[in-house]
PDB file of C-alpha atoms in Angstrom:
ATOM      1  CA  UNK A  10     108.258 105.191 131.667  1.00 52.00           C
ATOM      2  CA  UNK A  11     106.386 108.107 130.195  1.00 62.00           C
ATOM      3  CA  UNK A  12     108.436 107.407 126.603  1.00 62.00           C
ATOM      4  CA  UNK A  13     105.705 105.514 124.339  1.00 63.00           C
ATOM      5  CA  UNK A  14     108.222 102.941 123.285  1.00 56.00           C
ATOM      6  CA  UNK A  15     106.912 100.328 120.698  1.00 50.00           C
ATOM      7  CA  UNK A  16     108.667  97.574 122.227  1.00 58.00           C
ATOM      8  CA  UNK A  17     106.623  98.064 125.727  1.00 68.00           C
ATOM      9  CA  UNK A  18     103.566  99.746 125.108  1.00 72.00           C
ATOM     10  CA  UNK A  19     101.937  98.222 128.206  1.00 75.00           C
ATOM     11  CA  UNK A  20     104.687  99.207 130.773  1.00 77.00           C
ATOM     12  CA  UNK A  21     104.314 102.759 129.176  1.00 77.00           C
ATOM     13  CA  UNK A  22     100.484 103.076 129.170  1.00 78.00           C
ATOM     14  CA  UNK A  23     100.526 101.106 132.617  1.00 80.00           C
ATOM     15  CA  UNK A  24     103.314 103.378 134.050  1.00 80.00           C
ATOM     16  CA  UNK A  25     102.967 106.744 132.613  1.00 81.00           C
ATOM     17  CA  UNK A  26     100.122 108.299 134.952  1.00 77.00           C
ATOM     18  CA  UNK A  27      99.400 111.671 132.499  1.00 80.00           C
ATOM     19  CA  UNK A  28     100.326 111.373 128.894  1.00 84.00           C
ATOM     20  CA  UNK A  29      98.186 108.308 127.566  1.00 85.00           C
ATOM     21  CA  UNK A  30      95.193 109.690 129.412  1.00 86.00           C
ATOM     22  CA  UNK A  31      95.315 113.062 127.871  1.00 86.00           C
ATOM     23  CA  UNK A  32      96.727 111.579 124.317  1.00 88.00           C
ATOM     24  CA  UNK A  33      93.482 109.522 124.774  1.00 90.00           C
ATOM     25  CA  UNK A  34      96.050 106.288 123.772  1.00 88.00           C
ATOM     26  CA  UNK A  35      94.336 103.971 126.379  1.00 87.00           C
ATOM     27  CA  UNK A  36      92.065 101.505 124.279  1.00 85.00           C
ATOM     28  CA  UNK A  37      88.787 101.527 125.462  1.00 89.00           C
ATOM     29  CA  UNK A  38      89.467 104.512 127.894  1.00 90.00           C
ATOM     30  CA  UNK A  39      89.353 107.524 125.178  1.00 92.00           C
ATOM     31  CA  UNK A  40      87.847 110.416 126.303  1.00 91.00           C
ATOM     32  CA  UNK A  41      84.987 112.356 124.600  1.00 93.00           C
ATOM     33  CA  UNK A  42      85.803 115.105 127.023  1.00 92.00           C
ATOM     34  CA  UNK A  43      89.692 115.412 126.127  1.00 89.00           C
ATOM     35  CA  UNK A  44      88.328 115.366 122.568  1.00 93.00           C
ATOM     36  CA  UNK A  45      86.382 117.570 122.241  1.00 92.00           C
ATOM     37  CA  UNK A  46      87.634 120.343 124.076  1.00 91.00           C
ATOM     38  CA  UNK A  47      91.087 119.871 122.535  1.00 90.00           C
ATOM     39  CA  UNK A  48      89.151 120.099 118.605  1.00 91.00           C
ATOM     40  CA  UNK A  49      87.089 123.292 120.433  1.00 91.00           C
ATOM     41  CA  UNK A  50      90.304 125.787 120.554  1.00 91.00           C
ATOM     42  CA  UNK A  51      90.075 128.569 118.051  1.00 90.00           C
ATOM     43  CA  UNK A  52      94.339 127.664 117.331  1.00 93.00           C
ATOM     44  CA  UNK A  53      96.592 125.178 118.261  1.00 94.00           C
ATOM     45  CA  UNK A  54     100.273 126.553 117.647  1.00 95.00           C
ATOM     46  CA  UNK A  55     102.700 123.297 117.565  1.00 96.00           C
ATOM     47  CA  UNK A  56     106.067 124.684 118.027  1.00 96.00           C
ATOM     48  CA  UNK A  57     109.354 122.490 117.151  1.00 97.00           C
ATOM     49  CA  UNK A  58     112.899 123.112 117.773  1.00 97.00           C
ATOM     50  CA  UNK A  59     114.993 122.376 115.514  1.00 97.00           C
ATOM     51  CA  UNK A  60     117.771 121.347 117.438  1.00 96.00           C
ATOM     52  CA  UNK A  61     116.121 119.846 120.453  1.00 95.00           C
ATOM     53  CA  UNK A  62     117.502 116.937 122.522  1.00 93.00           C
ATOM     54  CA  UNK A  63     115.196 116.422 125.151  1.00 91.00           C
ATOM     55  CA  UNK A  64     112.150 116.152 123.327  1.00 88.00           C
ATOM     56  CA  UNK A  65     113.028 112.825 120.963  1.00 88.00           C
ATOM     57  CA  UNK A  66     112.243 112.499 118.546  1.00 92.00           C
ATOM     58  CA  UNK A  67     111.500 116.051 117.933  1.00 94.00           C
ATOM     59  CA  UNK A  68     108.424 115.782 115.516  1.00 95.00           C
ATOM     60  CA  UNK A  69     106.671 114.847 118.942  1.00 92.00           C
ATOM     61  CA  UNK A  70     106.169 118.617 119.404  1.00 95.00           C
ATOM     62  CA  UNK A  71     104.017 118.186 116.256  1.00 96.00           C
ATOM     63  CA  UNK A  72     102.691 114.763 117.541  1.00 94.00           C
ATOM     64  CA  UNK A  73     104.609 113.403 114.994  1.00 94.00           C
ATOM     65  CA  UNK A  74     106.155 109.484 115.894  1.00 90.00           C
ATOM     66  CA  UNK A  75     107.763 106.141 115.251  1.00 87.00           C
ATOM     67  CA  UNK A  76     105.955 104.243 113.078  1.00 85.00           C
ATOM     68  CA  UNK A  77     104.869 100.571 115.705  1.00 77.00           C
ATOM     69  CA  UNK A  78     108.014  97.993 115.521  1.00 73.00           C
ATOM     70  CA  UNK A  79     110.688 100.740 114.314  1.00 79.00           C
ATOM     71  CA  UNK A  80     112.850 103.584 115.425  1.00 83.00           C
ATOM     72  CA  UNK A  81     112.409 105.429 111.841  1.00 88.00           C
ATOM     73  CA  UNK A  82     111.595 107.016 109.477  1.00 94.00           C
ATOM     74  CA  UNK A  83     109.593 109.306 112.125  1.00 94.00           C
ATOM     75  CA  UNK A  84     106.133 109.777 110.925  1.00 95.00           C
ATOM     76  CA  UNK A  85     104.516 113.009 110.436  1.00 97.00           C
ATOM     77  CA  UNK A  86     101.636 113.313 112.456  1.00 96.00           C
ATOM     78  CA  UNK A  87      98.926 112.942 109.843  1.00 98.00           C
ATOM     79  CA  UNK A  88      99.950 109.745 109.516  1.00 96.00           C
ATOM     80  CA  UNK A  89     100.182 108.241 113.236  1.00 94.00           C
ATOM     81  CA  UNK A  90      97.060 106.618 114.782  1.00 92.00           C
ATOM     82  CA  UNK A  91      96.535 109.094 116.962  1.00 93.00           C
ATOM     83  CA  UNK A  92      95.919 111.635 114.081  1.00 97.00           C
ATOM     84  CA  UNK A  93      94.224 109.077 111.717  1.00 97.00           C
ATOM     85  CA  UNK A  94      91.394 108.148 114.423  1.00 96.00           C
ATOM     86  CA  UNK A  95      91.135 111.341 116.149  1.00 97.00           C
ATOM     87  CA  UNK A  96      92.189 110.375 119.492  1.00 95.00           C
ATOM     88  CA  UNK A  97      92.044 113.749 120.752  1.00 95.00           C
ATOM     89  CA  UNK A  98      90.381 115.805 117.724  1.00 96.00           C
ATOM     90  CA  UNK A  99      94.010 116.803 115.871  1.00 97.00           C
ATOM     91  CA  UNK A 100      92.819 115.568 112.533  1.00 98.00           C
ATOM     92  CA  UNK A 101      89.220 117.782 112.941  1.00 96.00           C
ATOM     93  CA  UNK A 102      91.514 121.015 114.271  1.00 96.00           C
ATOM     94  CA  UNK A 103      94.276 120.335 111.086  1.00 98.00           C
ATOM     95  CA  UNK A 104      91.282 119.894 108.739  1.00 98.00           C
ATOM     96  CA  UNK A 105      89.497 123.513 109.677  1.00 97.00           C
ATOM     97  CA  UNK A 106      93.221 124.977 109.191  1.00 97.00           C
ATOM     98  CA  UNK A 107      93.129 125.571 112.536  1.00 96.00           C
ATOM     99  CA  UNK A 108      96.765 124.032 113.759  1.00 97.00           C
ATOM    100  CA  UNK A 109      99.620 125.800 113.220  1.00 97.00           C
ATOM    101  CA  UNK A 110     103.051 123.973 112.599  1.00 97.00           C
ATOM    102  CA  UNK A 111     106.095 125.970 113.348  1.00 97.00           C
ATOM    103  CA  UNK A 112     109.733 124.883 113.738  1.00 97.00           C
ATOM    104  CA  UNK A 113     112.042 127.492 115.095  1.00 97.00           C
ATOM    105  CA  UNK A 114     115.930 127.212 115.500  1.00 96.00           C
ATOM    106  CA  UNK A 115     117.504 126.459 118.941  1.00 94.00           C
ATOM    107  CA  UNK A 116     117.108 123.884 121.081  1.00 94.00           C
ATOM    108  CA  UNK A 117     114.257 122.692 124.164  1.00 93.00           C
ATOM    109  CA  UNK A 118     112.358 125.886 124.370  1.00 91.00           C
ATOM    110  CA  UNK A 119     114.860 128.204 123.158  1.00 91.00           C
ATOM    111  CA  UNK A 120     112.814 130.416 121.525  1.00 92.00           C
ATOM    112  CA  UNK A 121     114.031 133.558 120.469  1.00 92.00           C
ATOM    113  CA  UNK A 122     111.481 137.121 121.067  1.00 89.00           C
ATOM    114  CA  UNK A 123     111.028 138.005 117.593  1.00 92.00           C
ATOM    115  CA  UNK A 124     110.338 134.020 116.988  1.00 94.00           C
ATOM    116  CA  UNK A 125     107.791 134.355 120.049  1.00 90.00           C
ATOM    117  CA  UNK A 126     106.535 137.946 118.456  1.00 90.00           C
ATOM    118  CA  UNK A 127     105.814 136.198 114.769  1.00 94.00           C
ATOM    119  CA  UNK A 128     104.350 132.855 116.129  1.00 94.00           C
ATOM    120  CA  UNK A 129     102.998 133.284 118.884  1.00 90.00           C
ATOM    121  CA  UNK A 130     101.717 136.754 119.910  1.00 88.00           C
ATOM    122  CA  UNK A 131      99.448 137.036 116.780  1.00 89.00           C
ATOM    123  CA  UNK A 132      97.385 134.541 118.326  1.00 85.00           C
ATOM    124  CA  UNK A 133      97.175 136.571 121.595  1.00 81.00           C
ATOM    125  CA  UNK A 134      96.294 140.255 120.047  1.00 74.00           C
ATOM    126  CA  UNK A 135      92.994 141.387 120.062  1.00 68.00           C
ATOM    127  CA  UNK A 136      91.910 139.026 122.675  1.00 64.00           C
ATOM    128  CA  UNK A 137      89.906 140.940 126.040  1.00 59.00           C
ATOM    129  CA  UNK A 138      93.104 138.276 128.213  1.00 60.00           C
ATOM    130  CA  UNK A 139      95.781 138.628 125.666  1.00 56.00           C
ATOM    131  CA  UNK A 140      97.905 140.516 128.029  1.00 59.00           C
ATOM    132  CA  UNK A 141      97.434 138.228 131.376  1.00 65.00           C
ATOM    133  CA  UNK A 142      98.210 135.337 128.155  1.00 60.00           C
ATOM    134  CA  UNK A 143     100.853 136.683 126.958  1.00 60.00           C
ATOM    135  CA  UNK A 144     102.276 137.235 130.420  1.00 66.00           C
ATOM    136  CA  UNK A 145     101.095 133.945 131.370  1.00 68.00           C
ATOM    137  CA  UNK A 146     102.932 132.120 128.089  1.00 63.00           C
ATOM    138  CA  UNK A 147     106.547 133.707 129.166  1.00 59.00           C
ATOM    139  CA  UNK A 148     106.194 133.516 133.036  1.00 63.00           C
ATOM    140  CA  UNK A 149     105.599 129.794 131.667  1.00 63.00           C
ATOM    141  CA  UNK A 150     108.734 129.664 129.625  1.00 59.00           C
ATOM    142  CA  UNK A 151     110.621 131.604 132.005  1.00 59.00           C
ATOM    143  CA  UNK A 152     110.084 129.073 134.554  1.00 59.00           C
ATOM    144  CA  UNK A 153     111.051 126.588 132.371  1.00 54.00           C
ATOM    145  CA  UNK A 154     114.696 127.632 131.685  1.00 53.00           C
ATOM    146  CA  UNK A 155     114.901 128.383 134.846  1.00 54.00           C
ATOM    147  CA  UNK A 156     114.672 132.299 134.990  1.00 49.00           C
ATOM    148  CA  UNK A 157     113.751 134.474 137.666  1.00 46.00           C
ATOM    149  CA  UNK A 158     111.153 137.561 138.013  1.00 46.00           C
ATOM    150  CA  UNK A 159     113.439 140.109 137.050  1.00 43.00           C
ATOM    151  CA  UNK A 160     114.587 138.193 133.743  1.00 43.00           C
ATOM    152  CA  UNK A 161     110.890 136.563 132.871  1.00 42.00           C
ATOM    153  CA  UNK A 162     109.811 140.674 133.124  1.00 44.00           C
ATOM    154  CA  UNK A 163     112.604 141.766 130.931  1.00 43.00           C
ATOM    155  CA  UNK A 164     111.418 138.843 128.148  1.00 43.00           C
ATOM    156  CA  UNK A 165     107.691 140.807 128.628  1.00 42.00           C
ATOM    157  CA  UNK A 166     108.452 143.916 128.361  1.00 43.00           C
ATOM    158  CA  UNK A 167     110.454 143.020 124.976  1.00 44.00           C
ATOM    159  CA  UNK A 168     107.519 141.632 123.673  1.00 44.00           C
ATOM    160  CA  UNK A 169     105.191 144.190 123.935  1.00 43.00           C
TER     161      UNK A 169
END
């Protein structure tokens, strides 16, 4: 249920408990809050992998979509609704250059450490909590392919 699918936008926005509240997609229910501090981050790094197959379609990762009533072409995301009205302040963040599009090979979250080291980490250095961050972003990741402490610590320590 938590697939926007243009053929049953209600049972998605009715069933899907997180992801219309913070895309700010519930008419009448949009957010100031979400807004702005999603436009108030100093970068937003959108990551996409190339060869992903749970995310569908992949542009998502860039809040890219469907265009309503069709299953293609897949819409950047400066030209969904969700850009175009500034549900959640995208279109102000894109417009200071301050969102970063990257697509990286591999599939779900299958980025590589010298992929992590060029796109992400720049973002971290120089910051007072770049370290708890950066140790933060892989524990993160770690989890998510389902490593354990020993193997999330050998992805930090070849980072640094």
């Amino acid at each position: 249920k938590c697939i926007p699918s243009f053929q049953d936008m209600d049972d998605y926005l009715k069933g899907c408990r997180f992801l219309p509240k913070l895309n700010n997609e519930i008419p009448g229910e949009r957010s100031a809050t979400y807004k702005e501090r999603f436009s108030s981050l100093e970068n937003l790094v959108l990551i996409m992998f190339e060869n992903d197959i749970v995310v569908i379609p992949r542009e998502t990762s860039w809040f890219g979509y469907y265009p309503d009533g069709a299953f293609e072409p897949v819409l950047p995301p400066q030209q969904t609704k969700l850009y175009q009205e500034d549900w959640i302040g995208l279109k102000a963040l894109d417009e200071a250059g301050r969102v970063k599009f990257v697509s990286v090979p591999g599939g779900h979250l299958g980025i590589s450490n010298s992929d992590m080291r060029k796109h992400i980490v720049p973002y971290l250095k120089d910051k007072p909590s770049a370290s708890a961050s950066l140790a933060a972003t892989w524990h993160a990741i770690g989890e998510a392919l389902g490593l354990m402490g020993n193997d999330v610590g050998v992805l930090l320590q070849s980072s640094t």
